[in-house]
């Protein structure tokens, strides 16, 4: 039997990259999946693919920076599929630059999506999980949530360090409710994430890393499936995954 039969998962940032691969992997393990992001056309394609493979899936257009939108996403999952057992907080942006270039709109966007979006969705999901006697929160942080490097990533790293701290707080707050918390910390993964960087200097400093054989989104999806398919006594709290060739 598929390991997640009967479970309901919500994946934010599912319109591309790690979120898309994770939604497919969770559905392949039998979970009913709600896929969320802003780009409806991408979600529609994903829903068709998962349904063609026999999966149960729904799309929810949602901007996680809007509290009501994030809460509505969790409500929709419970209304349509009866529960929220797994929330993968994956939506994120990485708009790298050095501070001192007046890119405050980009800093704000990173904290709004990477931190506040995660909190809004988590806040709503916890209410459902407590009522139902358990659940699993998976927060996609980054290697930048552990280490700060000289590649213009200070503000992004700040947002991901916040994800790590919040996740450890959640772990302690929620263990008595049977809610497990996992932080995923990928190194470089081949997705569209870096294509949104507007700062030329930051793009250049990332260039060398992207020449290496970096991870695929499916590699991270496998780690997430591993974390959420362990027996209830096992809480996988942190998984850090680098491409073999990544030096820092
Ligand atoms: N790629 C890497 O090297 C790497 C390394 C470490 C950690 N990560 C983390 O992995 C996560 C996924 O990134 P990715 O690499 O898969 O990049 P990606 O392909 O760019 O995916 C980012 C996802 O976030 C969604 N998103 C962005 N802003 C949103 C908002 N306001 N509301 C809802 N969804 C929003 C995007 O969808 P829409 O634009 O359709 O809304 C997209 O689906 C991020 O948290 C990122 O920080 C990535």
CSV table of N, CA, C and O and ligand atoms in Angstrom, one decimal, residues 12-20 36-40 42-43 62-66 89-94 109 112-114 140-144 156 160 184-196 210 214 217, ligand 1:
chain,number,residue,atom,x,y,z
A,12,UNK,N,2.7,24.6,-0.7
A,12,UNK,CA,2.8,25.9,-1.2
A,12,UNK,C,3.9,26.0,-2.2
A,12,UNK,O,4.9,25.3,-2.1
A,13,UNK,N,3.8,27.0,-3.1
A,13,UNK,CA,4.9,27.2,-4.1
A,13,UNK,C,5.0,25.9,-5.0
A,13,UNK,O,6.1,25.5,-5.4
A,14,UNK,N,3.8,25.4,-5.4
A,14,UNK,CA,3.8,24.1,-6.1
A,14,UNK,C,3.8,24.4,-7.6
A,14,UNK,O,3.7,23.4,-8.4
A,15,UNK,N,3.8,25.6,-8.1
A,15,UNK,CA,3.8,25.9,-9.5
A,15,UNK,C,5.1,25.6,-10.3
A,15,UNK,O,5.1,25.7,-11.5
A,16,UNK,N,6.2,25.4,-9.5
A,16,UNK,CA,7.5,25.1,-10.2
A,16,UNK,C,8.4,24.5,-9.2
A,16,UNK,O,8.1,24.4,-8.0
A,17,UNK,N,9.5,24.0,-9.7
A,17,UNK,CA,10.7,23.6,-8.9
A,17,UNK,C,10.4,22.6,-7.8
A,17,UNK,O,9.7,21.6,-8.0
A,18,UNK,N,10.9,22.8,-6.6
A,18,UNK,CA,10.8,21.8,-5.5
A,18,UNK,C,9.3,21.6,-5.1
A,18,UNK,O,9.0,20.4,-4.8
A,19,UNK,N,8.5,22.6,-5.1
A,19,UNK,CA,7.1,22.4,-4.7
A,19,UNK,C,6.4,21.5,-5.7
A,19,UNK,O,5.6,20.6,-5.3
A,20,UNK,N,6.6,21.7,-7.0
A,20,UNK,CA,6.0,20.9,-8.0
A,20,UNK,C,6.4,19.4,-7.9
A,20,UNK,O,5.6,18.5,-7.9
A,36,UNK,N,-0.7,24.8,-4.3
A,36,UNK,CA,-1.0,26.2,-4.1
A,36,UNK,C,0.2,27.1,-4.7
A,36,UNK,O,1.3,26.7,-4.5
A,37,UNK,N,-0.2,28.2,-5.3
A,37,UNK,CA,0.8,29.2,-5.8
A,37,UNK,C,-0.1,30.3,-6.5
A,37,UNK,O,-1.3,30.2,-6.5
A,38,UNK,N,0.6,31.3,-7.1
A,38,UNK,CA,-0.1,32.3,-7.7
A,38,UNK,C,-0.4,32.0,-9.2
A,38,UNK,O,-1.4,32.5,-9.7
A,39,UNK,N,0.5,31.3,-9.9
A,39,UNK,CA,0.3,31.0,-11.3
A,39,UNK,C,-0.7,29.9,-11.6
A,39,UNK,O,-0.3,28.7,-11.6
A,40,UNK,N,-1.9,30.3,-12.0
A,40,UNK,CA,-2.9,29.3,-12.1
A,40,UNK,C,-2.7,28.3,-13.3
A,40,UNK,O,-2.9,27.1,-13.2
A,42,UNK,N,0.1,27.2,-14.4
A,42,UNK,CA,1.1,26.1,-14.0
A,42,UNK,C,0.5,25.1,-13.1
A,42,UNK,O,0.8,23.9,-13.2
A,43,UNK,N,-0.4,25.6,-12.2
A,43,UNK,CA,-1.1,24.6,-11.3
A,43,UNK,C,-2.0,23.7,-12.1
A,43,UNK,O,-2.1,22.5,-11.8
A,62,UNK,N,-3.2,31.0,-4.7
A,62,UNK,CA,-3.0,31.6,-3.3
A,62,UNK,C,-1.7,32.4,-3.3
A,62,UNK,O,-0.7,31.9,-3.7
A,63,UNK,N,-1.8,33.6,-2.8
A,63,UNK,CA,-0.6,34.4,-2.5
A,63,UNK,C,-0.4,34.3,-1.0
A,63,UNK,O,-1.2,34.8,-0.2
A,64,UNK,N,0.7,33.6,-0.6
A,64,UNK,CA,0.8,33.3,0.8
A,64,UNK,C,1.1,34.6,1.6
A,64,UNK,O,1.1,34.5,2.9
A,65,UNK,N,1.4,35.7,1.0
A,65,UNK,CA,1.7,36.9,1.7
A,65,UNK,C,0.4,37.6,2.2
A,65,UNK,O,0.5,38.5,3.0
A,66,UNK,N,-0.7,37.0,1.8
A,66,UNK,CA,-2.0,37.5,2.3
A,66,UNK,C,-2.5,36.6,3.3
A,66,UNK,O,-2.8,35.4,3.0
A,89,UNK,N,5.6,24.0,3.7
A,89,UNK,CA,5.8,25.4,3.5
A,89,UNK,C,7.0,25.6,2.6
A,89,UNK,O,8.1,25.7,3.1
A,90,UNK,N,6.7,25.7,1.3
A,90,UNK,CA,7.8,25.7,0.3
A,90,UNK,C,7.9,27.0,-0.4
A,90,UNK,O,9.0,27.3,-0.9
A,91,UNK,N,6.8,27.7,-0.6
A,91,UNK,CA,6.9,29.0,-1.3
A,91,UNK,C,8.0,29.9,-0.8
A,91,UNK,O,8.2,30.0,0.4
A,92,UNK,N,8.8,30.4,-1.8
A,92,UNK,CA,9.9,31.2,-1.4
A,92,UNK,C,10.5,32.0,-2.5
A,92,UNK,O,10.3,31.7,-3.7
A,93,UNK,N,11.2,33.1,-2.2
A,93,UNK,CA,11.9,33.9,-3.2
A,93,UNK,C,13.3,34.2,-2.7
A,93,UNK,O,13.5,34.3,-1.5
A,94,UNK,N,14.2,34.3,-3.6
A,94,UNK,CA,15.6,34.5,-3.3
A,94,UNK,C,16.1,35.7,-4.1
A,94,UNK,O,16.7,35.5,-5.2
A,109,UNK,N,9.8,41.6,0.2
A,109,UNK,CA,9.2,40.4,-0.4
A,109,UNK,C,9.7,39.1,0.1
A,109,UNK,O,9.0,38.2,0.4
A,112,UNK,N,8.2,38.7,3.5
A,112,UNK,CA,6.8,38.4,3.4
A,112,UNK,C,6.5,37.0,3.0
A,112,UNK,O,5.6,36.4,3.5
A,113,UNK,N,7.2,36.5,1.9
A,113,UNK,CA,6.9,35.2,1.4
A,113,UNK,C,7.6,34.1,2.3
A,113,UNK,O,6.9,33.2,2.8
A,114,UNK,N,8.9,34.3,2.5
A,114,UNK,CA,9.7,33.2,3.2
A,114,UNK,C,9.3,33.0,4.7
A,114,UNK,O,9.4,31.9,5.2
A,140,UNK,N,10.5,24.4,4.1
A,140,UNK,CA,11.7,24.4,3.2
A,140,UNK,C,12.5,25.7,3.5
A,140,UNK,O,12.1,26.8,3.1
A,141,UNK,N,13.6,25.5,4.2
A,141,UNK,CA,14.6,26.6,4.4
A,141,UNK,C,15.6,26.5,3.4
A,141,UNK,O,15.3,26.4,2.2
A,142,UNK,N,16.9,26.5,3.8
A,142,UNK,CA,18.0,26.5,2.8
A,142,UNK,C,19.3,26.3,3.5
A,142,UNK,O,19.4,26.5,4.8
A,143,UNK,N,20.3,25.9,2.8
A,143,UNK,CA,21.7,25.9,3.4
A,143,UNK,C,21.9,27.3,3.9
A,143,UNK,O,22.6,27.5,4.9
A,144,UNK,N,21.3,28.3,3.3
A,144,UNK,CA,21.5,29.7,3.7
A,144,UNK,C,20.8,30.0,5.1
A,144,UNK,O,20.9,31.0,5.7
A,156,UNK,N,18.5,37.3,2.4
A,156,UNK,CA,17.9,36.0,2.1
A,156,UNK,C,18.2,35.0,3.3
A,156,UNK,O,17.3,34.3,3.8
A,160,UNK,N,15.9,32.9,6.0
A,160,UNK,CA,15.9,31.4,6.1
A,160,UNK,C,16.4,31.1,7.5
A,160,UNK,O,16.0,30.0,8.1
A,184,UNK,N,13.9,21.5,5.9
A,184,UNK,CA,14.7,21.0,4.8
A,184,UNK,C,15.6,22.1,4.4
A,184,UNK,O,15.2,23.2,4.2
A,185,UNK,N,16.9,21.8,4.3
A,185,UNK,CA,17.9,22.8,4.0
A,185,UNK,C,18.7,22.4,2.7
A,185,UNK,O,19.8,21.8,2.8
A,186,UNK,N,18.2,22.8,1.5
A,186,UNK,CA,18.9,22.4,0.3
A,186,UNK,C,20.0,23.4,0.0
A,186,UNK,O,19.9,24.6,0.3
A,187,UNK,N,21.1,22.8,-0.6
A,187,UNK,CA,22.1,23.6,-1.3
A,187,UNK,C,21.5,24.0,-2.6
A,187,UNK,O,20.3,24.1,-2.8
A,188,UNK,N,22.4,24.1,-3.6
A,188,UNK,CA,21.9,24.6,-4.9
A,188,UNK,C,21.0,23.5,-5.7
A,188,UNK,O,21.5,22.4,-5.8
A,189,UNK,N,19.9,23.9,-6.1
A,189,UNK,CA,18.9,23.1,-6.8
A,189,UNK,C,18.6,23.7,-8.1
A,189,UNK,O,18.4,25.0,-8.2
A,190,UNK,N,18.5,22.9,-9.2
A,190,UNK,CA,18.2,23.5,-10.5
A,190,UNK,C,16.7,23.8,-10.6
A,190,UNK,O,15.9,22.9,-10.8
A,191,UNK,N,16.3,25.1,-10.4
A,191,UNK,CA,14.9,25.5,-10.5
A,191,UNK,C,15.0,27.0,-11.0
A,191,UNK,O,16.1,27.5,-11.3
A,192,UNK,N,13.9,27.6,-11.1
A,192,UNK,CA,13.8,29.0,-11.6
A,192,UNK,C,14.2,30.0,-10.6
A,192,UNK,O,14.2,31.2,-10.8
A,193,UNK,N,14.4,29.6,-9.3
A,193,UNK,CA,14.6,30.5,-8.2
A,193,UNK,C,15.6,31.7,-8.5
A,193,UNK,O,15.2,32.8,-8.3
A,194,UNK,N,16.8,31.3,-9.0
A,194,UNK,CA,17.8,32.3,-9.2
A,194,UNK,C,17.5,33.3,-10.4
A,194,UNK,O,18.1,34.3,-10.5
A,195,UNK,N,16.6,32.9,-11.3
A,195,UNK,CA,16.3,33.7,-12.4
A,195,UNK,C,15.6,35.0,-12.1
A,195,UNK,O,15.5,35.9,-12.9
A,196,UNK,N,15.0,35.0,-10.9
A,196,UNK,CA,14.3,36.2,-10.4
A,196,UNK,C,15.2,37.3,-9.8
A,196,UNK,O,14.7,38.4,-9.4
A,210,UNK,N,26.4,27.5,-10.2
A,210,UNK,CA,25.5,26.9,-11.2
A,210,UNK,C,26.1,26.2,-12.3
A,210,UNK,O,25.5,25.5,-13.1
A,214,UNK,N,24.4,20.4,-10.0
A,214,UNK,CA,23.6,20.7,-8.8
A,214,UNK,C,22.5,19.8,-8.7
A,214,UNK,O,22.2,18.9,-9.5
A,217,UNK,N,15.1,19.1,-8.4
A,217,UNK,CA,14.0,19.3,-7.5
A,217,UNK,C,13.5,17.9,-6.9
A,217,UNK,O,13.1,17.8,-5.7
B,1,LIG,N1,16.6,26.3,-5.8
B,1,LIG,C1,17.5,26.3,-4.8
B,1,LIG,O1,18.8,26.3,-5.1
B,1,LIG,C2,17.1,26.4,-3.4
B,1,LIG,C3,18.0,26.2,-2.4
B,1,LIG,C4,17.6,26.2,-1.1
B,1,LIG,C5,16.3,26.5,-0.7
B,1,LIG,N2,15.4,26.7,-1.7
B,1,LIG,C6,14.0,27.0,-1.3
B,1,LIG,O2,13.1,26.1,-1.9
B,1,LIG,C7,11.9,26.7,-2.0
B,1,LIG,C8,11.3,26.5,-3.4
B,1,LIG,O3,12.1,27.2,-4.4
B,1,LIG,P1,12.5,26.6,-5.8
B,1,LIG,O4,13.9,26.5,-5.9
B,1,LIG,O5,11.6,25.4,-6.1
B,1,LIG,O6,12.1,27.9,-6.7
B,1,LIG,P2,10.9,28.2,-7.7
B,1,LIG,O7,10.8,27.2,-8.8
B,1,LIG,O8,11.1,29.7,-8.0
B,1,LIG,O9,9.6,28.0,-6.8
B,1,LIG,C9,9.2,29.0,-5.9
B,1,LIG,C10,7.7,28.8,-5.7
B,1,LIG,O10,7.2,29.8,-4.7
B,1,LIG,C11,6.0,30.3,-5.2
B,1,LIG,N3,5.8,31.7,-4.7
B,1,LIG,C12,6.6,32.8,-4.8
B,1,LIG,N4,6.0,33.8,-4.2
B,1,LIG,C13,4.8,33.4,-3.8
B,1,LIG,C14,3.7,34.0,-3.1
B,1,LIG,N5,3.7,35.3,-2.8
B,1,LIG,N6,2.6,33.3,-2.8
B,1,LIG,C15,2.6,32.0,-3.2
B,1,LIG,N7,3.6,31.3,-3.8
B,1,LIG,C16,4.7,32.0,-4.1
B,1,LIG,C17,6.2,30.3,-6.7
B,1,LIG,O11,4.9,30.3,-7.4
B,1,LIG,P3,4.1,31.5,-8.1
B,1,LIG,O12,5.2,32.4,-8.6
B,1,LIG,O13,3.3,30.8,-9.1
B,1,LIG,O14,3.3,32.1,-7.0
B,1,LIG,C18,6.9,29.0,-7.0
B,1,LIG,O15,6.0,28.0,-7.1
B,1,LIG,C19,12.0,28.2,-1.6
B,1,LIG,O16,11.6,28.4,-0.3
B,1,LIG,C20,13.6,28.4,-1.7
B,1,LIG,O17,14.0,29.4,-0.9
B,1,LIG,C21,15.8,26.6,-3.0
